[in-house]
Short mmCIF file of C-alpha atoms in Angstrom, two decimals:
data_model
loop_
_atom_site.label_atom_id
_atom_site.label_comp_id
_atom_site.label_asym_id
_atom_site.label_seq_id
_atom_site.Cartn_x
_atom_site.Cartn_y
_atom_site.Cartn_z
CA MET A 59 -10.14 -12.20 -10.60
CA SER A 60 -13.24 -13.17 -9.93
CA SER A 61 -15.58 -9.89 -9.98
CA GLU A 62 -18.57 -11.79 -8.14
CA LYS A 63 -19.93 -10.20 -5.26
CA PRO A 64 -18.04 -10.42 -2.21
CA PRO A 65 -20.09 -13.15 0.32
CA GLY A 66 -22.41 -10.74 2.48
CA LYS A 67 -22.21 -7.63 0.88
CA LYS A 68 -25.35 -6.61 -0.89
CA THR A 69 -26.30 -3.45 -2.15
CA GLY A 70 -29.11 -1.99 -0.24
CA GLN A 71 -28.80 -1.47 3.49
CA GLN A 72 -27.20 -4.83 6.27
CA ILE A 73 -25.93 -4.72 9.01
CA THR A 74 -22.41 -6.34 9.21
CA ALA A 75 -19.16 -6.08 10.91
CA SER A 76 -17.61 -4.38 7.90
CA GLN A 77 -19.05 -3.83 4.80
CA VAL A 78 -15.64 -3.07 3.83
CA ALA A 79 -13.23 -5.53 4.57
CA GLY A 80 -11.70 -7.78 2.23
CA VAL A 81 -9.11 -6.96 -0.38
CA TRP A 82 -10.18 -4.34 -3.84
CA ARG A 83 -8.58 -4.52 -7.02
CA LEU A 84 -8.36 -0.62 -8.38
CA ARG A 85 -10.15 -0.51 -11.45
CA SER A 86 -10.05 3.18 -12.53
CA ALA A 87 -9.04 6.45 -10.64
CA ARG A 88 -10.07 9.73 -11.93
CA ARG A 89 -9.59 13.06 -10.91
CA THR A 90 -12.43 16.29 -11.12
CA ALA A 91 -10.17 19.54 -10.25
CA TYR A 92 -12.39 22.52 -11.17
CA GLY A 93 -14.56 21.57 -13.26
CA SER A 94 -11.51 19.12 -15.20
CA THR A 95 -11.75 15.14 -15.31
CA SER A 96 -8.55 13.26 -15.71
CA ASP A 97 -6.81 10.21 -14.98
CA TRP A 98 -4.83 10.00 -11.34
CA PHE A 99 -2.15 7.53 -12.75
CA GLY A 100 -2.66 7.17 -16.13
CA ALA A 101 -5.12 5.65 -18.27
CA HIS A 102 -4.38 1.83 -17.33
CA SER A 103 -3.64 2.25 -13.01
CA ASP A 104 -3.49 -0.16 -11.38
CA GLY A 105 -4.14 -0.40 -7.21
CA LEU A 106 -4.39 -3.06 -4.14
CA LEU A 107 -6.79 -1.65 -0.81
CA ILE A 108 -7.16 -3.96 1.51
CA PHE A 109 -9.45 -3.67 4.55
CA THR A 110 -9.20 -5.88 6.97
CA ASP A 111 -11.47 -7.53 9.53
CA ASP A 112 -9.76 -5.82 13.26
CA LEU A 113 -9.94 -2.80 10.79
CA HIS A 114 -6.23 -2.03 9.94
CA PHE A 115 -5.75 -0.74 6.07
CA THR A 116 -3.60 -0.44 3.39
CA GLU A 117 -3.40 1.28 0.11
CA ALA A 118 -1.50 0.92 -3.53
CA VAL A 119 -1.76 2.71 -6.53
CA THR A 120 0.31 2.82 -8.93
CA ARG A 121 0.71 3.91 -12.95
CA THR A 122 1.30 0.79 -15.24
CA ASP A 123 3.26 2.61 -17.73
CA LEU A 124 6.12 3.65 -15.16
CA PRO A 125 9.75 2.33 -17.02
CA PRO A 126 12.44 0.60 -14.68
CA VAL A 127 15.07 2.71 -13.58
CA VAL A 128 17.76 3.03 -15.69
CA SER A 129 21.04 1.86 -13.27
CA GLY A 130 18.76 -0.29 -11.63
CA ASP A 131 18.96 1.55 -7.99
CA ARG A 132 15.99 3.42 -6.52
CA LEU A 133 18.58 5.69 -4.66
CA SER A 134 20.28 7.03 -8.12
CA ALA A 135 17.70 8.15 -9.97
CA THR A 136 17.53 10.58 -12.14
CA PRO A 137 15.51 13.85 -11.15
CA GLN A 138 13.33 13.24 -14.30
CA GLU A 139 12.97 9.53 -13.50
CA ASN A 140 12.74 10.45 -8.85
CA ARG A 141 9.55 13.06 -10.48
CA ALA A 142 8.21 9.98 -12.33
CA LEU A 143 8.26 7.38 -9.83
CA ALA A 144 7.05 10.25 -6.98
CA GLN A 145 4.22 11.38 -9.52
CA GLY A 146 2.91 7.83 -10.11
CA THR A 147 2.77 5.79 -7.03
CA LEU A 148 0.62 6.57 -4.00
CA GLY A 149 0.59 4.40 -0.62
CA CYS A 150 -1.39 4.95 2.55
CA TYR A 151 -1.84 2.73 5.90
CA GLY A 152 -3.88 2.96 8.67
CA THR A 153 -6.08 1.98 11.26
CA TYR A 154 -11.00 2.65 10.22
CA THR A 155 -13.96 2.75 12.12
CA THR A 156 -17.20 1.65 10.89
CA GLY A 157 -20.42 3.10 11.43
CA GLU A 158 -23.56 0.83 13.06
CA ASP A 159 -24.49 0.09 9.37
CA GLY A 160 -21.04 -1.23 8.61
CA SER A 161 -19.88 1.20 6.38
CA LEU A 162 -16.89 3.27 6.58
CA ALA A 163 -17.30 6.00 9.03
CA SER A 164 -13.89 7.46 9.19
CA GLN A 165 -9.96 6.51 8.21
CA HIS A 166 -6.79 7.31 11.07
CA VAL A 167 -3.72 7.69 8.20
CA LEU A 168 -0.96 7.10 10.36
CA GLY A 169 1.59 6.96 7.19
CA SER A 170 1.50 7.54 3.86
CA THR A 171 3.98 8.30 0.90
CA PHE A 172 2.73 11.24 0.40
CA PRO A 173 3.57 13.17 3.66
CA ASP A 174 0.83 15.88 3.90
CA TRP A 175 -1.40 12.83 4.72
CA ASN A 176 0.66 11.34 7.33
CA ASN A 177 -0.80 10.98 10.43
CA THR A 178 -4.29 12.63 9.56
CA GLU A 179 -7.85 11.61 10.04
CA ARG A 180 -10.54 11.10 7.18
CA SER A 181 -14.18 12.03 8.51
CA ALA A 182 -17.13 10.88 6.21
CA ASP A 183 -16.99 14.20 4.70
CA ASP A 184 -12.53 13.49 3.55
CA VAL A 185 -13.32 9.80 2.27
CA HIS A 186 -17.13 8.87 0.64
CA VAL A 187 -17.26 4.90 0.19
CA THR A 188 -20.12 2.70 -1.29
CA VAL A 189 -20.39 -0.97 -1.68
CA SER A 190 -22.55 -2.48 -4.35
CA ASP A 191 -22.64 -5.73 -6.48
CA GLY A 192 -18.76 -6.24 -5.71
CA ARG A 193 -17.48 -2.95 -6.24
CA LEU A 194 -16.08 -0.13 -3.93
CA SER A 195 -16.33 3.00 -4.77
CA GLN A 196 -14.13 5.48 -2.69
CA VAL A 197 -14.30 9.82 -2.85
CA LEU A 198 -11.58 11.33 -1.23
CA ARG A 199 -11.94 15.53 -0.79
CA LEU A 200 -8.12 16.66 -1.95
CA GLY A 201 -9.44 20.37 -1.06
CA ASP A 202 -12.31 22.80 -2.19
CA ASP A 203 -13.36 22.08 -5.81
CA ASP A 204 -11.17 18.58 -6.18
CA THR A 205 -11.64 14.97 -5.82
CA VAL A 206 -10.61 12.01 -6.47
CA LYS A 207 -12.98 9.15 -7.10
CA LEU A 208 -11.31 5.67 -7.37
CA THR A 209 -13.20 2.32 -8.23
CA TRP A 210 -12.13 -0.81 -7.32
CA GLU A 211 -13.50 -4.48 -7.81
CA TYR A 212 -13.78 -7.12 -5.41
CA ALA A 213 -10.89 -9.34 -5.26
CA GLY A 214 -11.19 -11.78 -1.73
CA THR A 215 -11.03 -11.91 2.22
CA ALA A 216 -8.84 -10.38 4.42
CA GLY A 217 -9.32 -11.89 7.37
CA ALA A 218 -7.73 -12.65 10.85
CA PRO A 219 -5.01 -15.76 10.63
CA THR A 220 -5.02 -18.85 11.71
CA THR A 221 -3.14 -22.19 11.53
CA ALA A 222 -3.18 -23.17 8.21
CA ASN A 223 -1.25 -19.31 7.14
CA GLN A 224 1.57 -18.33 9.83
CA VAL A 225 1.53 -14.74 8.05
CA ALA A 226 -2.42 -14.08 7.00
CA ALA A 227 -2.42 -10.68 9.60
CA ALA A 228 -1.45 -6.97 9.77
CA TRP A 229 1.58 -6.55 10.53
CA ARG A 230 3.35 -2.84 11.42
CA LEU A 231 7.36 -2.20 10.88
CA ASP A 232 9.62 -2.15 13.59
CA SER A 233 13.11 -1.96 12.14
CA ALA A 234 14.67 -1.84 9.04
CA ARG A 235 18.23 -2.88 8.34
CA ALA A 236 20.21 -3.06 5.22
CA ASP A 237 23.37 -4.54 4.92
CA THR A 238 25.72 -3.78 1.47
CA PRO A 239 28.88 -3.73 0.50
CA GLY A 240 29.68 0.09 2.05
CA GLY A 241 28.29 -0.78 5.50
CA THR A 242 24.92 -1.34 7.45
CA VAL A 243 21.94 1.73 6.70
CA GLN A 244 18.58 2.32 8.22
CA PRO A 245 17.01 2.64 4.74
CA PHE A 246 13.79 4.32 6.71
CA GLY A 247 15.55 5.82 9.63
CA HIS A 248 15.82 4.94 12.98
CA GLU A 249 11.99 4.56 13.62
CA PRO A 250 10.94 3.53 10.58
CA GLY A 251 6.99 3.44 9.90
CA GLY A 252 4.62 1.60 7.49
CA TYR A 253 2.09 -1.85 7.45
CA LEU A 254 2.45 -5.29 5.63
CA ILE A 255 -0.51 -6.95 5.19
CA PHE A 256 -0.72 -10.58 4.17
CA ALA A 257 -4.89 -11.60 3.36
CA ASP A 258 -5.48 -14.98 3.72
CA SER A 259 -7.10 -14.59 0.50
CA GLY A 260 -3.76 -14.99 -0.82
CA TYR A 261 -2.56 -10.90 -1.89
CA PHE A 262 -0.46 -9.04 0.16
CA THR A 263 0.00 -5.14 0.38
CA ASP A 264 3.45 -3.43 1.85
CA VAL A 265 3.88 0.37 2.10
CA LEU A 266 7.04 1.37 4.43
CA HIS A 267 8.08 4.97 4.89
CA ARG A 268 10.57 7.46 6.95
CA PRO A 269 8.06 8.84 9.87
CA GLY A 270 8.63 12.79 10.14
CA LEU A 271 9.26 13.92 6.51
CA PRO A 272 8.11 17.69 5.25
CA ALA A 273 5.18 17.92 3.85
CA LEU A 274 5.34 19.83 0.65
CA ALA A 275 5.24 22.81 -0.03
CA SER A 276 3.17 23.34 -2.63
CA GLY A 277 0.96 20.77 -0.75
CA ASP A 278 0.06 18.62 -4.03
CA ARG A 279 2.37 15.91 -4.41
CA LEU A 280 2.25 15.98 -8.28
CA GLU A 281 3.70 19.30 -7.89
CA GLY A 282 7.17 18.42 -6.18
CA THR A 283 10.59 19.71 -6.75
CA ASP A 284 13.09 17.73 -7.44
CA GLU A 285 14.83 17.35 -3.67
CA GLU A 286 10.92 16.67 -2.32
CA ASN A 287 10.69 13.85 -5.48
CA LYS A 288 14.00 12.45 -4.71
CA ARG A 289 12.62 12.41 -0.88
CA THR A 290 9.99 10.68 -1.80
CA VAL A 291 11.88 7.91 -4.50
CA ARG A 292 14.79 7.26 -1.82
CA ASP A 293 12.70 6.91 1.75
CA THR A 294 9.71 5.19 0.98
CA LEU A 295 8.35 2.24 -0.70
CA VAL A 296 5.66 0.37 -2.17
CA VAL A 297 5.30 -3.27 -3.36
CA PHE A 298 1.70 -5.29 -3.93
CA GLY A 299 1.12 -8.14 -4.80
CA THR A 300 0.06 -11.90 -4.58
CA TYR A 301 1.89 -14.76 -2.05
CA MET A 302 1.20 -18.76 -1.34
CA VAL A 303 2.17 -20.82 1.91
CA ASP A 304 3.33 -24.29 2.38
CA ASP A 305 0.98 -27.24 3.97
CA ALA A 306 2.42 -26.00 7.45
CA GLY A 307 1.52 -22.35 6.53
CA ALA A 308 4.85 -21.21 6.52
CA PHE A 309 5.53 -18.28 4.12
CA LYS A 310 6.72 -19.99 0.65
CA ASP A 311 7.24 -17.16 -2.40
CA GLU A 312 5.03 -13.91 -3.39
CA GLN A 313 4.77 -12.79 -6.65
CA VAL A 314 4.83 -9.01 -7.40
CA LEU A 315 2.41 -7.64 -9.17
CA ARG A 316 3.36 -3.40 -8.87
CA SER A 317 6.13 -1.65 -6.86
CA SER A 318 6.76 1.92 -6.30
CA PHE A 319 10.42 0.86 -7.64
CA PRO A 320 9.27 -0.73 -10.61
CA ASN A 321 12.41 -2.56 -11.77
CA TRP A 322 10.38 -5.18 -9.12
CA ASN A 323 7.32 -5.45 -10.94
CA GLY A 324 6.46 -8.99 -12.42
CA MET A 325 9.45 -10.40 -10.20
CA ARG A 326 8.96 -13.71 -8.24
CA ARG A 327 10.58 -14.72 -4.88
CA ASP A 328 10.93 -17.19 -3.02
CA THR A 329 13.00 -18.72 -0.08
CA SER A 330 15.59 -18.30 -1.65
CA SER A 331 15.68 -14.52 -0.89
CA LEU A 332 13.06 -13.18 0.87
CA THR A 333 11.73 -15.82 4.40
CA GLU A 334 9.04 -14.31 6.47
CA THR A 335 9.82 -16.02 9.92
CA VAL A 336 7.09 -15.38 12.34
CA HIS A 337 7.50 -16.22 16.01
CA GLY A 338 4.78 -15.83 17.72
CA ASP A 339 3.64 -11.42 17.41
CA THR A 340 6.68 -11.11 15.57
CA MET A 341 7.70 -11.48 12.18
CA THR A 342 11.34 -11.17 10.77
CA GLU A 343 11.74 -10.82 6.99
CA HIS A 344 15.12 -11.09 5.13
CA LEU A 345 15.56 -10.41 1.66
CA ASP A 346 19.10 -10.71 -0.36
CA ASP A 347 18.45 -8.35 -3.33
CA GLY A 348 21.25 -10.38 -5.34
CA ASN A 349 23.53 -7.14 -5.96
CA GLY A 350 25.28 -7.63 -2.53
CA VAL A 351 22.37 -6.28 -0.84
CA VAL A 352 20.61 -7.82 2.51
CA ILE A 353 17.65 -6.17 4.16
CA SER A 354 16.33 -6.99 7.57
CA LEU A 355 13.25 -5.94 8.80
CA THR A 356 11.19 -6.74 12.41
CA PHE A 357 7.31 -6.06 11.93
CA SER A 358 4.88 -6.74 15.08
CA ARG A 359 1.45 -7.96 14.96
CA GLN A 360 -1.70 -5.56 15.29
CA LYS A 361 -4.57 -6.40 16.60
#
């Protein structure tokens, strides 16, 4: 991945549509709470942050040392595995606004794997973002005397769809169904939530969840109970990676870089197991997991 400074993003002040628009790969995540600083997602965290030109975003952060679920089924993880996965991955999505100089002004978090963040607003007091020399610095205020600093490196554009790429856009989840040997289920509820963003530079981020999950009693995602952690693993999903399209612009394949279900890390999926079919402003996804489960999702294009 190149660390070259993104086109049109310069140090100092510059009038631009959005200083933050693009794809950003995580380089570090450090939390400072009550005078103590530590790695927020382990010593070697990973993640992808996408800000689209049309003011949508997804953000995914994960530990890189999460072991696969022994059973091979995220719905059958042990309490210890649920705790590791719930604490070791974080995803959120929504919309954002910019100031007159193109800097990030605010974010509306529509949904998150951390339910306390669902449908919340982040003002300049809650999130401070600066861009310089191909790096994006993001400081999140979690509470009094409790902040996280994430440093991201520019990884490419996140432009609007073109005739050469049918899937490049921000897509919002409308429905989700899983056909299993035991019957059909709705893995994220009757009215699921989530964003899938395909950036035109070849990256994607998928953040899906069941809306309406109760906030964690502790207010801290690192202090979830066994039941809260189980709910997080069962009712949310984060995946990010790279993808390709064919000469006609149709989806060809994807490579999973990281997932909240670490059994998928490194997996390559082509159209024999995964399809993304676009008709107008609707995209339909079919995923055959190879174990008798076929997942069907529909998305609507966000504008």
